Short mmCIF file of C-alpha atoms in Angstrom, two decimals:
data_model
loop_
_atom_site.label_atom_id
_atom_site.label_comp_id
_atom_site.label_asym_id
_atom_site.label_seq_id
_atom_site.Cartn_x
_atom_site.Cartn_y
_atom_site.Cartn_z
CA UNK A 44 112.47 106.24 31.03
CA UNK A 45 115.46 107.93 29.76
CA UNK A 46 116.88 110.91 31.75
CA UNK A 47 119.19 111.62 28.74
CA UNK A 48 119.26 111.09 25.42
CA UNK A 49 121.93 112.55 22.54
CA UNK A 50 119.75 111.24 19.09
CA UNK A 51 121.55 111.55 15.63
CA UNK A 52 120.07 111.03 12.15
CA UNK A 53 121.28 110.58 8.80
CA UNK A 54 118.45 111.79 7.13
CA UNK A 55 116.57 113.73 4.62
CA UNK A 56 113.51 116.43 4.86
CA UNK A 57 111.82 113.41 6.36
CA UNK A 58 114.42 113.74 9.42
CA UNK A 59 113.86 117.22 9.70
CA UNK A 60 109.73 116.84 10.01
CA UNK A 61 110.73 114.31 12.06
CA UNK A 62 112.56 116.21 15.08
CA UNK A 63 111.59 119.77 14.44
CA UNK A 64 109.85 119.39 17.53
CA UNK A 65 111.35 116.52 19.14
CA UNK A 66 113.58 118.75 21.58
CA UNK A 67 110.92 120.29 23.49
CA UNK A 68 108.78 117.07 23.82
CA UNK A 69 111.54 115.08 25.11
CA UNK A 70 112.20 117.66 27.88
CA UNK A 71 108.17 117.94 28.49
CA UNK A 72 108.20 114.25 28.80
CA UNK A 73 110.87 114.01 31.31
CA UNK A 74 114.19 114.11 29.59
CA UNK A 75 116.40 115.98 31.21
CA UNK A 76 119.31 116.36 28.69
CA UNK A 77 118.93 116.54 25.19
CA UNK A 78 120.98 117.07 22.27
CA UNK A 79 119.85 116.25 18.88
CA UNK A 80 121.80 116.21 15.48
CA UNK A 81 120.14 115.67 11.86
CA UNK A 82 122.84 115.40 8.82
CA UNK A 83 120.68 116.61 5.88
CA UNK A 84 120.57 116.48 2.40
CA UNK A 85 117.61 116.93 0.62
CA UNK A 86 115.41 113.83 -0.90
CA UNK A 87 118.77 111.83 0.43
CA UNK A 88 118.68 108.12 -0.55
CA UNK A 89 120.60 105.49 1.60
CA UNK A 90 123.38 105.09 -1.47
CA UNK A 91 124.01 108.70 -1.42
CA UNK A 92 124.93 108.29 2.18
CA UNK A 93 127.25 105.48 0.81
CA UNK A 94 128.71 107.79 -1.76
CA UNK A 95 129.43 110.17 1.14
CA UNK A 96 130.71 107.97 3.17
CA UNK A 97 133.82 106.46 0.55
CA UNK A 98 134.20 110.09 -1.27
CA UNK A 99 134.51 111.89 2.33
CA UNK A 100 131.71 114.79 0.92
CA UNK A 101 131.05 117.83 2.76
CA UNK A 102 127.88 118.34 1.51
CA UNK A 103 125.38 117.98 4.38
CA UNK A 104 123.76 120.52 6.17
CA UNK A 105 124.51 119.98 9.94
CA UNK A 106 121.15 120.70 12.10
CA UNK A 107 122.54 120.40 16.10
CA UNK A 108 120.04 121.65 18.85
CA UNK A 109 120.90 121.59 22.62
CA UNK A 110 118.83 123.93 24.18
CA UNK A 111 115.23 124.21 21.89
CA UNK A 112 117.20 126.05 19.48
CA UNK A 113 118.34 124.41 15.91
CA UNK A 114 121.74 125.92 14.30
CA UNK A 115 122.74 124.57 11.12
CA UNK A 116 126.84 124.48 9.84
CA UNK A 117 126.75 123.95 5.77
CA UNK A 118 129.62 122.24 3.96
CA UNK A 119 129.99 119.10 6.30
CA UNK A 120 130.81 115.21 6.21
CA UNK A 121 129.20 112.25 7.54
CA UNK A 122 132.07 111.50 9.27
CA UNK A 123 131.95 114.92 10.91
CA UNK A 124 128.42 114.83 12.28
CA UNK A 125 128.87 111.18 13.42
CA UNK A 126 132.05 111.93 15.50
CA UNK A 127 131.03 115.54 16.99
CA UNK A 128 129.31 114.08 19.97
CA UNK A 129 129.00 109.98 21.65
CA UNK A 130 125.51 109.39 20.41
CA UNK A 131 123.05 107.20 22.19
CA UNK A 132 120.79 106.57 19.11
CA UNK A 133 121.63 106.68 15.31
CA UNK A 134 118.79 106.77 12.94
CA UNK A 135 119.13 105.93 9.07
CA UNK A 136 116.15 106.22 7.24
CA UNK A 137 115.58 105.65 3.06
CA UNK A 138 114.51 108.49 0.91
CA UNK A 139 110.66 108.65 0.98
CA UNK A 140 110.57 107.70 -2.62
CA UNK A 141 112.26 104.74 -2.64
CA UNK A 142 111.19 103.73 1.07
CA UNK A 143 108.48 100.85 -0.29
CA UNK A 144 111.25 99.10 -2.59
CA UNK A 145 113.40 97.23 -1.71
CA UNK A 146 115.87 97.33 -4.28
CA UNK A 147 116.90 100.24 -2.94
CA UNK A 148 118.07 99.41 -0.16
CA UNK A 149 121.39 97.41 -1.61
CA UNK A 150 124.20 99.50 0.16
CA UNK A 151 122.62 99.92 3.26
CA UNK A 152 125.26 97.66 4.84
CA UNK A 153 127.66 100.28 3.57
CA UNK A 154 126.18 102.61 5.97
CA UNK A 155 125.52 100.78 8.95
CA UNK A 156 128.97 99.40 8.67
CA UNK A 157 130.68 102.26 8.96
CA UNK A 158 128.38 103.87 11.90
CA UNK A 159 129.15 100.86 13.54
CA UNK A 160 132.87 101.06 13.18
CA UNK A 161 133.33 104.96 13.91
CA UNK A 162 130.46 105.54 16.62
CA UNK A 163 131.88 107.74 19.68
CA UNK A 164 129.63 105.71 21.74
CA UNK A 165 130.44 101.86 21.51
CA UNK A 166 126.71 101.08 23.20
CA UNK A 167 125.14 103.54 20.66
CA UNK A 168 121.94 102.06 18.98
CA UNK A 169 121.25 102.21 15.50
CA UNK A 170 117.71 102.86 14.53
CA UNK A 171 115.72 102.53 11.48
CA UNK A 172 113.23 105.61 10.57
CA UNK A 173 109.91 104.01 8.67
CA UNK A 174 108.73 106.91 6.75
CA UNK A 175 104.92 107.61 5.78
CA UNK A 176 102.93 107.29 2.55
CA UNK A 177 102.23 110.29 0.60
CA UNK A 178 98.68 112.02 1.05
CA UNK A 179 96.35 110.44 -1.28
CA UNK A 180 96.06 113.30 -3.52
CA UNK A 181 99.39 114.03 -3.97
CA UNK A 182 101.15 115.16 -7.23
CA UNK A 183 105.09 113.46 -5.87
CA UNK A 184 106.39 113.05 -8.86
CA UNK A 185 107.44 109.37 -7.53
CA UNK A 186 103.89 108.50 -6.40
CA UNK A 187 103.00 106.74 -9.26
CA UNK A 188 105.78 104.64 -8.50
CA UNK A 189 103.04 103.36 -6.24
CA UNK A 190 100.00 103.60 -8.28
CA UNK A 191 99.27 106.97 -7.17
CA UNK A 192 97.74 105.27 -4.08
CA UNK A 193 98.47 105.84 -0.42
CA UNK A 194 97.29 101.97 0.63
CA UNK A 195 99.51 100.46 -1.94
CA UNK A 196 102.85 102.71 -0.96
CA UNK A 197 101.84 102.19 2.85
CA UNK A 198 101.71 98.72 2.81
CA UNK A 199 104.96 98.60 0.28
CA UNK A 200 107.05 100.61 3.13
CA UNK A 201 105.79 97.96 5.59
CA UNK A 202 106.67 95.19 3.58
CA UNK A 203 110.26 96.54 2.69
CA UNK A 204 111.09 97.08 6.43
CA UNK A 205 110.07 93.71 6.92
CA UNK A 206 112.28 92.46 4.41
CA UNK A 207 115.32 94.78 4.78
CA UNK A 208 115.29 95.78 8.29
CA UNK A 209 113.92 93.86 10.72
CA UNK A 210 116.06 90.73 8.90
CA UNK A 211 118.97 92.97 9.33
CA UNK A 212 121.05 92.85 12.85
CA UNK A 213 122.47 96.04 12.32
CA UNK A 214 119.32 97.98 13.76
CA UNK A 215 118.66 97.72 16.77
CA UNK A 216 114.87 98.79 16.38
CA UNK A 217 112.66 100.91 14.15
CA UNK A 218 110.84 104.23 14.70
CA UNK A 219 107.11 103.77 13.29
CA UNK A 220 106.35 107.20 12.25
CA UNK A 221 104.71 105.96 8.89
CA UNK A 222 102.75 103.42 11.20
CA UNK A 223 101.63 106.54 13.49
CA UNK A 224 100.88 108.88 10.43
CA UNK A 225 99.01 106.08 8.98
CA UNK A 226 96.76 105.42 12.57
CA UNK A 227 96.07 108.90 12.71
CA UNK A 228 94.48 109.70 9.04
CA UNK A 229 92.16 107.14 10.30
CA UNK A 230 91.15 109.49 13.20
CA UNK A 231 88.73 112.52 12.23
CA UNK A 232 91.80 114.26 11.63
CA UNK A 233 91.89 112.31 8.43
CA UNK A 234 94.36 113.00 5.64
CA UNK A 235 95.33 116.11 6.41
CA UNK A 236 98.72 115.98 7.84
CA UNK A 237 100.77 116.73 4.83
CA UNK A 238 101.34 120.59 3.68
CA UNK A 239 102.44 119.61 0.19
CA UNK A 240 101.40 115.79 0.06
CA UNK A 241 104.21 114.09 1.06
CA UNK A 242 105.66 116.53 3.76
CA UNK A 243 104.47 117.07 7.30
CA UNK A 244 101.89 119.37 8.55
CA UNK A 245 104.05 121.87 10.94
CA UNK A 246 100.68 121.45 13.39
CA UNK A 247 99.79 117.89 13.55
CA UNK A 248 101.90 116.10 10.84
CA UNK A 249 105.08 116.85 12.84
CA UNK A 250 103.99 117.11 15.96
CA UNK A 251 102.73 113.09 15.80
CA UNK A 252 106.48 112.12 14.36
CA UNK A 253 108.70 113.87 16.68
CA UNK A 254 106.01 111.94 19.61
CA UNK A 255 106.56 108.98 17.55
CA UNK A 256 110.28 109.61 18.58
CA UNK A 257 110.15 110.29 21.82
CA UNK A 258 108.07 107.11 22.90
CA UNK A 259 110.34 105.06 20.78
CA UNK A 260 113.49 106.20 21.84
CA UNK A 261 113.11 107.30 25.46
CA UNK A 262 109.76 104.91 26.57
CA UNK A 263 107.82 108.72 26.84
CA UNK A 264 104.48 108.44 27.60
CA UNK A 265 102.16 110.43 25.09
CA UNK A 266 99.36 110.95 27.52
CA UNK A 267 102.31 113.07 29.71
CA UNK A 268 103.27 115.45 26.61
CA UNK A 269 101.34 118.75 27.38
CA UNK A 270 103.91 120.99 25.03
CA UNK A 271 102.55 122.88 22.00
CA UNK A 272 104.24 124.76 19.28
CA UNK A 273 103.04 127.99 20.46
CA UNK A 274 102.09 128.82 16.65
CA UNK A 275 99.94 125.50 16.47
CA UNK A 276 98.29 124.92 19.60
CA UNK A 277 95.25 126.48 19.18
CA UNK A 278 94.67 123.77 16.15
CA UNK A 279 96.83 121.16 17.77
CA UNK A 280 94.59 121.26 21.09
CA UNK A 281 91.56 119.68 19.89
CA UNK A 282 92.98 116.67 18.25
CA UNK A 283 95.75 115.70 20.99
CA UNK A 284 94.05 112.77 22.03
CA UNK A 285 93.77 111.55 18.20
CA UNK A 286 97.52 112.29 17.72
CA UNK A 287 98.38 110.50 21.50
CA UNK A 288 96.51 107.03 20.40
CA UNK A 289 98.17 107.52 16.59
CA UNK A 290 101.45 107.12 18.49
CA UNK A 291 100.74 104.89 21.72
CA UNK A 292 99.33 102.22 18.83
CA UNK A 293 102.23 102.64 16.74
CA UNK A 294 104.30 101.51 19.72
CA UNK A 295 102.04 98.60 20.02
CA UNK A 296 101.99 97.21 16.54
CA UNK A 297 103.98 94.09 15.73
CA UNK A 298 106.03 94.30 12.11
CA UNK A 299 106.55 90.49 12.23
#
């Protein structure tokens, strides 16, 4: 396992459920030195990254924890976030709308070209981020993209990354949060780990992606995660072990 780990993402709300909590389970899993980064723009699709990229905008929010603590600098590049610290990982992920088409996905290689070219860290790993399906009631106003049917977008974001990312020798591996989310509605938790439909829970929702993370990225074992959110735990208690096999089978399923 990893003793240290410095984990950026070009992201989206998605990236933010995604590591809200990802600090403190990395250190309660063994990591001694973490630092974390998360360039966000809202609902951000991978050809708005593009756009970024060739217009030079400052128009992410730049989320940096290094101690448990996020702190966010407005008005800031790609380019800026990428080169403020030699990353180990680099995640790109699609906007959750257009994660199950693949269409969408054209000017990826704009991206991945140029994190390749400028990364700090010439052994830095780029990562895809699969994303989840929407909760099954959910009023997204893209859901109907996908029938209005959590199945049908779930299986669509599977397909895609089989299509557009694990073809692609850019990444060098995938993070199966939408895998994990999907494993643990199955569990008596159920579909519950949204708090609008397509966001996470801040209990379980986020809790299962930033462990998603952390045994991806770092080989941490979910069974060795005793950390809570101190607001959550009394809810989050009960259904660890649902949210520990969620994750451990993620890490076990094959895409191919």
């Amino acid at each position: 396992m990893k003793k240290s780990i410095k984990i950026l993402a070009i992201g989206n709300s998605f990236s933010i459920d995604a590591m809200e909590y990802l600090w403190h389970i990395l250190r309660a899993g063994g990591v001694e030195e973490v630092t974390l980064g998360n360039l966000y723009i809202p609902g951000c699709p991978v050809s708005l990254h593009a756009d970024n990229i060739a217009s030079d905008a400052h128009t992410y929010i730049y989320y940096k924890n290094t101690d448990g603590t996020w702190r966010a600098t407005p008005d800031t590049s790609l380019t800026d976030g990428l080169m403020d610290e030699a990353w180990d990982v680099i995640t790109l992920q699609q906007s959750s709308h257009d994660s199950g088409l693949p269409e969408t996905y054209a000017r990826q290689g704009e991206v991945t070209d140029y994190v390749h070219t400028h990364k700090r860290n010439p052994n830095a790993v780029l990562y895809w981020h699969m994303t989840w399906a929407y909760q099954q009631d959910s009023d997204h106003w893209a859901f109907p993209r996908y029938g209005c049917d959590q199945a049908a977008m779930y299986n669509a974001i599977l397909n895609t990354v089989r299509s557009e990312i694990l073809t692609n020798p850019a990444y060098g591996g995938i993070i199966p949060t939408g895998i994990a989310i999907q494993n643990l509605r199955a569990t008596p938790v159920g579909d519950t780990v949204t708090r609008d439909g397509f966001h996470m829970s801040e209990s379980h929702g986020r809790y299962a992606a930033a462990l998603t993370w952390a045994q991806t990225l770092c080989g941490v074992d979910p069974a060795t995660v005793d950390w809570m959110p101190e607001a959550f735990a009394d809810v989050l208690r009960p259904d660890l072990p649902y949210i520990r096999e969620a994750v451990k089978a993620a890490g076990n399923t094959a895409l191919m």
